[in-house]
CSV table of C-alpha atoms in Angstrom, one decimal:
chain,number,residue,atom,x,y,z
S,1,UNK,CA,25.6,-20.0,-2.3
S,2,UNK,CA,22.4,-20.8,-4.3
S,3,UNK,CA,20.2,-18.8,-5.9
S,4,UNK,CA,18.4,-16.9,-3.9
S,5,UNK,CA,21.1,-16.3,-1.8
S,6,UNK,CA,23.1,-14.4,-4.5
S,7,UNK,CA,20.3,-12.4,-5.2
S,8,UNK,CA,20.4,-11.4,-2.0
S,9,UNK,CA,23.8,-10.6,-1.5
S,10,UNK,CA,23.3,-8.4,-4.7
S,11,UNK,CA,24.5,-4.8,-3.6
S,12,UNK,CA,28.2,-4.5,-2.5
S,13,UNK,CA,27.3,-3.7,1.5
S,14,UNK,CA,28.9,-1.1,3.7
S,15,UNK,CA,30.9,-3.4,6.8
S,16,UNK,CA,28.5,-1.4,9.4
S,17,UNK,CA,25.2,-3.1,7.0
S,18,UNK,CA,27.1,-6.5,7.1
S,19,UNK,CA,27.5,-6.5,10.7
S,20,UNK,CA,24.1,-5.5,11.4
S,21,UNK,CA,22.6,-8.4,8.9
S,22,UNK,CA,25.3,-10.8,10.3
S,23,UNK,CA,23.9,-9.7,14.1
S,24,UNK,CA,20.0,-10.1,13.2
S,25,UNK,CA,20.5,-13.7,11.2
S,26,UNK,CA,22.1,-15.0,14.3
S,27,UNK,CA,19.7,-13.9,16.5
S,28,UNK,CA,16.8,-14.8,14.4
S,29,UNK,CA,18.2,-18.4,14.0
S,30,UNK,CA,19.7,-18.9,17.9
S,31,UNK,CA,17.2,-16.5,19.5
S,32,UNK,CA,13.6,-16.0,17.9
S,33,UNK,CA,13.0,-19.1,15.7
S,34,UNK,CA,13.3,-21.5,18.2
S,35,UNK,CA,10.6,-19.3,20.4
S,36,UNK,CA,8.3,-19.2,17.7
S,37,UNK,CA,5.8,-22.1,18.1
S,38,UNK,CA,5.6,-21.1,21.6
S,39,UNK,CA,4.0,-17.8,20.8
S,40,UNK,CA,1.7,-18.8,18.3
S,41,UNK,CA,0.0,-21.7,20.4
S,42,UNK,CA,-0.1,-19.1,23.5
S,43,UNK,CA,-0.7,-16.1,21.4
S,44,UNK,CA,1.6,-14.8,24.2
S,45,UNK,CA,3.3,-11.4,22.8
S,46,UNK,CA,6.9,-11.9,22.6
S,47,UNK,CA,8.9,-9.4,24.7
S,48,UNK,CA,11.7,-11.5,25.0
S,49,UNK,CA,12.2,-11.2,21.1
S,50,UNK,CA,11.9,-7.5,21.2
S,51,UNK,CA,14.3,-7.2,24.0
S,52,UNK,CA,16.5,-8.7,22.3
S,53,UNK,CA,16.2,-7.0,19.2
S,54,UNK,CA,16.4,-3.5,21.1
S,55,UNK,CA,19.9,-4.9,22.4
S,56,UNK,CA,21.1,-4.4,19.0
S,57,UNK,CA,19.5,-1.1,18.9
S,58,UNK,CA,17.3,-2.1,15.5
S,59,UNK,CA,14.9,0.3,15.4
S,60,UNK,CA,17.9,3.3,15.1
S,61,UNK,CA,18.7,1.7,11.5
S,62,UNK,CA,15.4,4.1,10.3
S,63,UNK,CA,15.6,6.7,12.2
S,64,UNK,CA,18.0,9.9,11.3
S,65,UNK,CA,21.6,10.4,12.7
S,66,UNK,CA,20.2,13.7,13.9
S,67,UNK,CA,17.8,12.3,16.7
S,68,UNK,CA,19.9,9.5,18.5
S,69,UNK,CA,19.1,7.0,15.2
S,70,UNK,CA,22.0,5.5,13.3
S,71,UNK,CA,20.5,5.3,10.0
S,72,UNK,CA,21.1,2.8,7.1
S,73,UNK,CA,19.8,2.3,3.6
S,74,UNK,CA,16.0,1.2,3.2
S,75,UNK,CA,17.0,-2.5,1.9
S,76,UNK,CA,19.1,-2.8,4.7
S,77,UNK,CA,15.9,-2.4,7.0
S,78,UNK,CA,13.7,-4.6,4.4
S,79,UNK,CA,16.4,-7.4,4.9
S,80,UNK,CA,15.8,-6.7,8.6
S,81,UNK,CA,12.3,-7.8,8.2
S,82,UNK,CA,13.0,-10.4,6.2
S,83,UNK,CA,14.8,-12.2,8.3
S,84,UNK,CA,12.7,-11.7,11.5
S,85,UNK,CA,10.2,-12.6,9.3
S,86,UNK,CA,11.6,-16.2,8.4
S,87,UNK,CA,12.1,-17.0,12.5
S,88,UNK,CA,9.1,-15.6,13.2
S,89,UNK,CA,6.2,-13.8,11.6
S,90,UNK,CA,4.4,-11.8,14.5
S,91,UNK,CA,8.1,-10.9,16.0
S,92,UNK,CA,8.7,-9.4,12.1
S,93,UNK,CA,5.6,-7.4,11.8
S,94,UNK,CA,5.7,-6.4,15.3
S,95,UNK,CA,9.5,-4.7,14.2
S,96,UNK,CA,7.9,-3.7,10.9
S,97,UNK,CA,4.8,-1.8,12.3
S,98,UNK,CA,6.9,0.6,14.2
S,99,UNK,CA,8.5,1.3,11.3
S,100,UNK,CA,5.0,2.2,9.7
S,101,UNK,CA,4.1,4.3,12.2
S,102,UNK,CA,7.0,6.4,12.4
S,103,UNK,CA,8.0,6.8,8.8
S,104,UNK,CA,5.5,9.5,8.3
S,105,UNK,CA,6.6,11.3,11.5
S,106,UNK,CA,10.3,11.2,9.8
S,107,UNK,CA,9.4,12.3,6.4
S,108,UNK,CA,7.0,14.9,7.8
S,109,UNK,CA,7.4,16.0,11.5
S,110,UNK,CA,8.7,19.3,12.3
S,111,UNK,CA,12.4,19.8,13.9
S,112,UNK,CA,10.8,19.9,17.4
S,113,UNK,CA,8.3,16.8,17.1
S,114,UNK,CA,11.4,14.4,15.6
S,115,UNK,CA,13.6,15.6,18.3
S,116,UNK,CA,10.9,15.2,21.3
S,117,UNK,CA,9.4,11.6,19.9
S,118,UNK,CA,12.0,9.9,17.8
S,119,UNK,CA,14.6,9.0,20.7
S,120,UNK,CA,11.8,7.0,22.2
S,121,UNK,CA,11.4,5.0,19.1
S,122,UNK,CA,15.3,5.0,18.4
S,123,UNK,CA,15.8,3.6,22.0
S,124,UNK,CA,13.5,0.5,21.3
S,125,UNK,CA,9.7,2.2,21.7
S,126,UNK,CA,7.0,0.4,19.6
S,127,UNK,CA,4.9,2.6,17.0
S,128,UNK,CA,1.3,1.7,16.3
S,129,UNK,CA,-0.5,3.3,13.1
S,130,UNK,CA,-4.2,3.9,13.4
S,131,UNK,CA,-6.0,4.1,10.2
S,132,UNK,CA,-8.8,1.2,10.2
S,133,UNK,CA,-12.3,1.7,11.2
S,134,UNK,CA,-15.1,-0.9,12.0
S,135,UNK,CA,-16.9,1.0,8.7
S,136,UNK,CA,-13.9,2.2,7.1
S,137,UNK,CA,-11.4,-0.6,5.8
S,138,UNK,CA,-10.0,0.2,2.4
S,139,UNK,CA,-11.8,3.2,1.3
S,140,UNK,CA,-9.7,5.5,4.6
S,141,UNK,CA,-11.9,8.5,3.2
S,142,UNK,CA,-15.0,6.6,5.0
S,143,UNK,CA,-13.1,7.2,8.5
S,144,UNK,CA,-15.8,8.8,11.3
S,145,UNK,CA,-12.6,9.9,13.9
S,146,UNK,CA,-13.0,13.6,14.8
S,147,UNK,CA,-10.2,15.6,15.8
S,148,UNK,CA,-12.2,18.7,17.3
S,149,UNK,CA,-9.4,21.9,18.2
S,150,UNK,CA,-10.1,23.6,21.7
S,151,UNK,CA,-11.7,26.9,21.9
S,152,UNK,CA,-7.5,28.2,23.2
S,153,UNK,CA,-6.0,26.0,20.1
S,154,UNK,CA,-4.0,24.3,22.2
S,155,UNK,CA,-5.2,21.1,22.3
S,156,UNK,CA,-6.8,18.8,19.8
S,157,UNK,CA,-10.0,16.2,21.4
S,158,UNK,CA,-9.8,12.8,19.6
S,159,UNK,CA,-13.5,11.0,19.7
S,160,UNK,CA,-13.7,7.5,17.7
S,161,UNK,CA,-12.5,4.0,17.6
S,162,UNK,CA,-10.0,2.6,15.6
S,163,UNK,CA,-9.9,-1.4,14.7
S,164,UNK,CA,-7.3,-3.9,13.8
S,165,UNK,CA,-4.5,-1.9,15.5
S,166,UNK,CA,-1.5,-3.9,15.1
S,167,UNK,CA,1.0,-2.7,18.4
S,168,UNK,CA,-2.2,-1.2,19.8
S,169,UNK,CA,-1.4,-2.5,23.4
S,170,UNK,CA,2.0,-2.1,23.8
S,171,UNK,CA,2.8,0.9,21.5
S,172,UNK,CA,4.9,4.1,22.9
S,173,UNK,CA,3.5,6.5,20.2
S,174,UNK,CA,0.3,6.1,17.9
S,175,UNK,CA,-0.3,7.7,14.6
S,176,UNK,CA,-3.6,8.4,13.9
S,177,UNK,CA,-5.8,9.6,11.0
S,178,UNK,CA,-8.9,11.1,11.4
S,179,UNK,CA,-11.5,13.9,10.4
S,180,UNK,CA,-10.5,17.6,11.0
S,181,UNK,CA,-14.1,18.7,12.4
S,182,UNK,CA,-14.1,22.3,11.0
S,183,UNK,CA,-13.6,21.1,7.3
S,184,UNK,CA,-16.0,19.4,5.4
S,185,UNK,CA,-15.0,17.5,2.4
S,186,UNK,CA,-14.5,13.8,3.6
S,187,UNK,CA,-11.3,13.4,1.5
S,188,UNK,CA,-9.7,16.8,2.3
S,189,UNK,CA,-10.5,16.5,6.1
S,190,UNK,CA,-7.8,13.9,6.9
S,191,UNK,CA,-5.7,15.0,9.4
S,192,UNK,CA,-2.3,12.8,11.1
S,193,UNK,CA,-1.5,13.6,14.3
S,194,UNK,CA,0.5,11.7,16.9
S,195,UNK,CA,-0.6,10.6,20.1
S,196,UNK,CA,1.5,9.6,22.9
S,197,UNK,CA,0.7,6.1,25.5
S,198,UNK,CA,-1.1,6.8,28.9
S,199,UNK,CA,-3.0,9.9,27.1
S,200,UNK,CA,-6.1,10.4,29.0
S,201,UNK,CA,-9.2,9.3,27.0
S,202,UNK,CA,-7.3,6.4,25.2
S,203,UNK,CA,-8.0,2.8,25.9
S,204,UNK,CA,-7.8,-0.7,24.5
S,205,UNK,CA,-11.3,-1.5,23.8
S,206,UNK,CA,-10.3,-5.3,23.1
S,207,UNK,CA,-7.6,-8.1,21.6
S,208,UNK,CA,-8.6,-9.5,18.5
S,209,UNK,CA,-8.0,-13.8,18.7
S,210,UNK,CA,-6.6,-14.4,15.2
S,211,UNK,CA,-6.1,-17.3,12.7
S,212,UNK,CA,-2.3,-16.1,12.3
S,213,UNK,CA,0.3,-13.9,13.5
S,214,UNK,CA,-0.7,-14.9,17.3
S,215,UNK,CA,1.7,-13.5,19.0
S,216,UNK,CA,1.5,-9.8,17.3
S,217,UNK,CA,-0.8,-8.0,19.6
S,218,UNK,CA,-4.3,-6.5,17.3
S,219,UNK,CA,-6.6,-4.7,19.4
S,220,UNK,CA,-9.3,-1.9,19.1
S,221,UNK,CA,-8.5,1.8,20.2
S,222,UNK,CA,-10.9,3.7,21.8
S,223,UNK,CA,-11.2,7.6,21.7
S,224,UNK,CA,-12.8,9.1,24.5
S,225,UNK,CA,-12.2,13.1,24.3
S,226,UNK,CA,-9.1,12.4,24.2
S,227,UNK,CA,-7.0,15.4,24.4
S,228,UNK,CA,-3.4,15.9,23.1
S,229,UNK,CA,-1.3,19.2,22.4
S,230,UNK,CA,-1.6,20.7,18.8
S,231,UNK,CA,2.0,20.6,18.5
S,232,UNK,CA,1.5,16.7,18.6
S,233,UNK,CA,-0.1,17.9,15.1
S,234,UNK,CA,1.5,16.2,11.7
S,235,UNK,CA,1.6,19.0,9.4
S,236,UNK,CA,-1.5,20.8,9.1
S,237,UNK,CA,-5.1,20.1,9.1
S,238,UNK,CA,-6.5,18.7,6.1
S,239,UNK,CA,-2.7,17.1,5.1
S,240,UNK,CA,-3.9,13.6,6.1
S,241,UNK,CA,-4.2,11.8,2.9
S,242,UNK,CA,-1.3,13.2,1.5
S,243,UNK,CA,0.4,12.0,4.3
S,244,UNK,CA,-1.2,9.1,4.5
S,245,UNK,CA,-0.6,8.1,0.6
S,246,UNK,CA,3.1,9.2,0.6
S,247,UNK,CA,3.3,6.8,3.7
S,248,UNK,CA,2.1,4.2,2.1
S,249,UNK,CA,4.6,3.7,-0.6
S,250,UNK,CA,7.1,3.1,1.9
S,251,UNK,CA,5.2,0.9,4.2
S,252,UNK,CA,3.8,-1.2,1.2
S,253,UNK,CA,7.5,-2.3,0.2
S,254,UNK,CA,8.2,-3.3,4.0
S,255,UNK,CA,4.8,-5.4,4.2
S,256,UNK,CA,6.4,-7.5,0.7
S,257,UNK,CA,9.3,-7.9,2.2
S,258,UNK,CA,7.6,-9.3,5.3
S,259,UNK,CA,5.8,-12.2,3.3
S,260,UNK,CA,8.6,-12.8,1.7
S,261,UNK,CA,10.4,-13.5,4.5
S,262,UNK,CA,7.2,-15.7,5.2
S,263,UNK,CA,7.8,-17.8,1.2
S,264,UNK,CA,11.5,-18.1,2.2
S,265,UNK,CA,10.6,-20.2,5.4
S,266,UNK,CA,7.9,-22.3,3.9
S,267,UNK,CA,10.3,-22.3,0.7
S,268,UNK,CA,13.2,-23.6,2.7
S,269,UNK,CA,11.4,-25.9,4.8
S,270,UNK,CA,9.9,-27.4,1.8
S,271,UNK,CA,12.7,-28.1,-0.2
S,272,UNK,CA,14.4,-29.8,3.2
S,273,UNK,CA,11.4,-31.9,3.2
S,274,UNK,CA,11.5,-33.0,-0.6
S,275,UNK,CA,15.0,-34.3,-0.2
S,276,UNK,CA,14.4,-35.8,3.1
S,277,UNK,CA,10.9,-37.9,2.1
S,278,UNK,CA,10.6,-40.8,0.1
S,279,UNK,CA,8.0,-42.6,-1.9
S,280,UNK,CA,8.2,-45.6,-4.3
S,281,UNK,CA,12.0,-45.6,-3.2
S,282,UNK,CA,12.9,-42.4,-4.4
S,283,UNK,CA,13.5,-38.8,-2.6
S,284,UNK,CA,10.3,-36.4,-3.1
S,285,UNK,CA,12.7,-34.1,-5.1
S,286,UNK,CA,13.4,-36.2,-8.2
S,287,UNK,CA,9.9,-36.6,-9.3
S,288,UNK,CA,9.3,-34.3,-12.3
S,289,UNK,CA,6.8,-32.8,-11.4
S,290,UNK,CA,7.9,-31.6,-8.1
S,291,UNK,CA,10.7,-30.5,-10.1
S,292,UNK,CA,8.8,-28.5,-12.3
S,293,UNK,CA,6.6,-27.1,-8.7
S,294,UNK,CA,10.0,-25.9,-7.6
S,295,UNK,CA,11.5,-24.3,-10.6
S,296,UNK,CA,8.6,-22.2,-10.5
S,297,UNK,CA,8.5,-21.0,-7.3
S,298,UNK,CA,11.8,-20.2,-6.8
S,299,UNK,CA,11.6,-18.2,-10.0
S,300,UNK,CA,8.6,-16.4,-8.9
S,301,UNK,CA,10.6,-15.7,-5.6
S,302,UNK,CA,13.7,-14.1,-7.3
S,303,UNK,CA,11.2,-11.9,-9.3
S,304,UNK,CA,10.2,-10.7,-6.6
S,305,UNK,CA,13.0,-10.2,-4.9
S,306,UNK,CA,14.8,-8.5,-7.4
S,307,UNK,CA,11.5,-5.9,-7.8
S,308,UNK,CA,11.3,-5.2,-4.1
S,309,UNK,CA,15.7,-4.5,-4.6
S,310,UNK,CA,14.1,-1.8,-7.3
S,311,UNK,CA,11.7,-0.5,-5.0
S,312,UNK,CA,13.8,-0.2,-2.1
S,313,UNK,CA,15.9,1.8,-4.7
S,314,UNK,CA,13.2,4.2,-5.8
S,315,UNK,CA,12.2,4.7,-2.0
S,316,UNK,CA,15.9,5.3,-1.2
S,317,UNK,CA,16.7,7.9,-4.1
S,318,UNK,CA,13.4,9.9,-3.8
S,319,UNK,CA,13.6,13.3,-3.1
S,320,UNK,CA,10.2,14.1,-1.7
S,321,UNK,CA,8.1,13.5,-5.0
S,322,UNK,CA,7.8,9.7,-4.2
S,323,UNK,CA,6.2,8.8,-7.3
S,324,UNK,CA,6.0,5.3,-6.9
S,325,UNK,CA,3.0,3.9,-5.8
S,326,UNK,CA,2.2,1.7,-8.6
S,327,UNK,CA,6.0,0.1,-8.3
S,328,UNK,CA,5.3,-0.1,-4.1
S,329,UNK,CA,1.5,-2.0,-5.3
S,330,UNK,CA,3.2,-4.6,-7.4
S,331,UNK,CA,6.3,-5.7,-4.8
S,332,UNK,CA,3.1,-6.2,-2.4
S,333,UNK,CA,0.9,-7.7,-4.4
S,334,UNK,CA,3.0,-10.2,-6.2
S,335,UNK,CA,5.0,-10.8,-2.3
S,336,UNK,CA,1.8,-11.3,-0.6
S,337,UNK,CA,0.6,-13.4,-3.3
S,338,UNK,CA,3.7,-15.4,-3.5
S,339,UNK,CA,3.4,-16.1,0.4
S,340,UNK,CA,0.3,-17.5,-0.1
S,341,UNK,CA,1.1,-20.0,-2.9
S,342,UNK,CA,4.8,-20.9,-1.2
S,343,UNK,CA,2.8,-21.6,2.1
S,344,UNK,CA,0.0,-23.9,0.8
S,345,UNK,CA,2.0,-25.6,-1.7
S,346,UNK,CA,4.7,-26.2,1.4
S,347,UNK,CA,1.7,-27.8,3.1
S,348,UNK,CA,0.5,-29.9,0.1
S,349,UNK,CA,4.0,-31.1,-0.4
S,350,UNK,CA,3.9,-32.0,3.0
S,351,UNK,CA,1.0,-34.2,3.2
S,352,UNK,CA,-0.5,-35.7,6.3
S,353,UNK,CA,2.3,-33.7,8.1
S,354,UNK,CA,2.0,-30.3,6.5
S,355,UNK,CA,-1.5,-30.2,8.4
S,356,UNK,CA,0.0,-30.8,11.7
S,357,UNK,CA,0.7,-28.2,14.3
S,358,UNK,CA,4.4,-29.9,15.0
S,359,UNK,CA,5.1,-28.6,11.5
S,360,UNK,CA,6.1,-25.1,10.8
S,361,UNK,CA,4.9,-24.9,7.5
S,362,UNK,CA,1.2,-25.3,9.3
S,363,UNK,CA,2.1,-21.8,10.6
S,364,UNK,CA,3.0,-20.5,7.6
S,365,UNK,CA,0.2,-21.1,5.8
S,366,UNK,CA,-2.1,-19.1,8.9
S,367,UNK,CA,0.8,-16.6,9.2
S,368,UNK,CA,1.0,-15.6,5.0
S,369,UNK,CA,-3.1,-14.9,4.5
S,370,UNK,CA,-3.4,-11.6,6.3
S,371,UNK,CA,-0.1,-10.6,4.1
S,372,UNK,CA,-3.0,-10.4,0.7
S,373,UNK,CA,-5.3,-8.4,3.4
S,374,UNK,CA,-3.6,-5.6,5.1
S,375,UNK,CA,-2.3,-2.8,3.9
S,376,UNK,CA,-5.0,-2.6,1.2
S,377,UNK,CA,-6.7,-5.8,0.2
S,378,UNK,CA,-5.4,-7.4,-3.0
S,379,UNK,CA,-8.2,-6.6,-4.9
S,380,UNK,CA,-7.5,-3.1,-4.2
S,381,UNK,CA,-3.6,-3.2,-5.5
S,382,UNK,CA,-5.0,-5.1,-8.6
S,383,UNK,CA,-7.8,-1.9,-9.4
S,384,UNK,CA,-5.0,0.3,-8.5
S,385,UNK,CA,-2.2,-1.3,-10.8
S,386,UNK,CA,-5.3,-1.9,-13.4
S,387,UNK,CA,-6.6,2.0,-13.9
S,388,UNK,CA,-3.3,3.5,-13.7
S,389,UNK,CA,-3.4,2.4,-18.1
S,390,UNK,CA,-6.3,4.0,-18.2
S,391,UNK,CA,-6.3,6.8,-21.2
S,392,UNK,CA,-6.2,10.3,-19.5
């Protein structure tokens, strides 16, 4: 066992989290991997990989007991990712998105929404969250989405467009963030509400063509007067952002562990490379300097590992303050970051080779960049980490 594999094994697991990690490595490694190149060069969305992970009922592991989920600890799930991830990055956000979109419907649906929607999800539906708009990226207080209530109450009309929808295609249920129309403050006007497929007034406006992540469907929603019940409503009007925020720390820690799973690919490939390869007679490996390369990034990868363990602790002992967002900005920015460097030093070590599509670290290197983008840019997480010192 080396060393990032006993970091890894670091938690004494229950025997139901063992056979579920045991169950997704296998079919990561027999099933998804070796599918993996096919999607990204036809960008084809991989239905075969979700099958298969539905057959062993994945997305129950987040859901509550309580509404036909079977649910296990949060690093169990982030493990999940992880290795998805490392066979293939669009199949592991794909599974990581629903979680997105749903965790705020756990933590914050009434009795009667979770037992109405969750089931979907628990049997295998996709989520899809809807927060981005063509003039509202980062700052989610710029949004223009109006959620207007009908004259009876009953309903709420959805007009807008939402952009860089991940799942946006092929999702079963949508969360979606908007303005409440009848209240004027831009921050306090957020509202979450959930909207189900085949509503009337909802359409895919268009498929993004992307550098990575080919085969994970991103697309732009349109909102048309679209209608949906009020008891589709999350919470009340106006609790958007705190939803949306509380979400956050919980999807931020998912999205490390998904480029991580990306570093642990390009890491592993690597170092099968370095021993493999050559020059002047001797194995890649046993020049010094590659040494030093590698004794770096593996140590930067057990960092973070061992923070997003800590995180995944926080997430799983919080009791509904979730006072964590710093902790959740770190694992992502120092994961994302990670990916990045793993991936283009993975290509470098490579060579000629690393730059050719019959290489999977090629892949990597498109796959890890949008990992530093989504779920608030970099620069964001940095301004975020950076004020939190300031004097108050």
């Amino acid at each position: 066992m080396n060393l990032i594999e006993r970091l890894e094994s670091r938690r004494e697991r229950s025997e139901e989290e063992r056979l579920v990690l045991d169950s997704v490595a296998r079919l990561a490694d027999e099933v998804i991997a070796p599918r993996a190149a096919h999607h990204d060069r036809t960008a084809e969305f991989p239905a075969d990989n979700l099958a298969a992970i539905n057959e062993l009922g994945l997305n129950a592991i987040f859901v509550p007991d309580a509404f036909e989920g079977a649910l296990l600890p949060f690093d169990t799930y982030l493990e999940c990712v992880k290795l998805l991830t490392r066979a293939c990055s669009s199949t592991g956000i794909i599974y990581a998105t629903t979680f997105h979109a749903m965790k705020p419907l756990i933590d914050f649906g009434t009795v009667e929404q979770k037992t109405r929607l969750l089931p979907r999800i628990a049997r295998g539906g996709l989520g899809s969250l809807a927060i981005t708009e063509p003039t509202a990226g980062s700052d989610a207080t710029a949004m223009r989405t109006r959620f207007v209530p009908s004259a009876s109450g009953e309903e709420i009309a959805i007009s807008g467009e939402k952009t860089f929808i991940s799942n946006g295609d092929v999702a079963e249920l949508f969360l979606v963030f908007g303005k409440w129309s009848e209240i004027d403050d831009p921050r306090g006007a957020i509202t979450a509400l959930v909207v189900e497929r085949g509503a009337p007034g909802l359409s895919v406006a268009g498929r993004e063509d992307k550098m990575g992540m080919r085969a994970s469907s991103t697309v732009t929603l349109r909102f048309e007067e679209c209608r949906i019940p009020r008891a589709n409503l999350l919470g009340g009007p106006g609790d958007g952002l705190r939803i949306l925020l509380a979400s956050l720390n919980k999807s931020r820690p998912s999205i490390a562990a998904h480029a991580l799973g990306i570093a642990r690919a390009a890491f592993d490939d690597m170092v099968g490379w370095m021993n493999e390869r050559r020059q002047s007679g001797r194995a890649v490996i046993d020049f010094q300097g590659n040494q030093f390369l590698l004794a770096d990034l593996v140590s930067e990868l057990a960092l973070s590992e061992a923070w997003l363990g800590y995180v995944a602790g926080l997430v799983e002992e919080d009791t509904g303050a979730g006072d964590y967002a710093i902790e959740a900005s770190i694992a992502k920015l120092r994961a994302s970051d990670l990916a990045m460097r793993m991936t283009t030093e993975a290509v470098q070590m490579h060579g000629g080779y690393g730059y050719i599509k019959d290489y999977r670290v090629e892949r990597l290197m498109r796959d890890a960049k949008i990992t530093q983008i989504w779920e608030g840019t970099n620069q964001v997480h940095r301004q975020l980490i950076g004020r939190h010192f300031r004097a108050r």
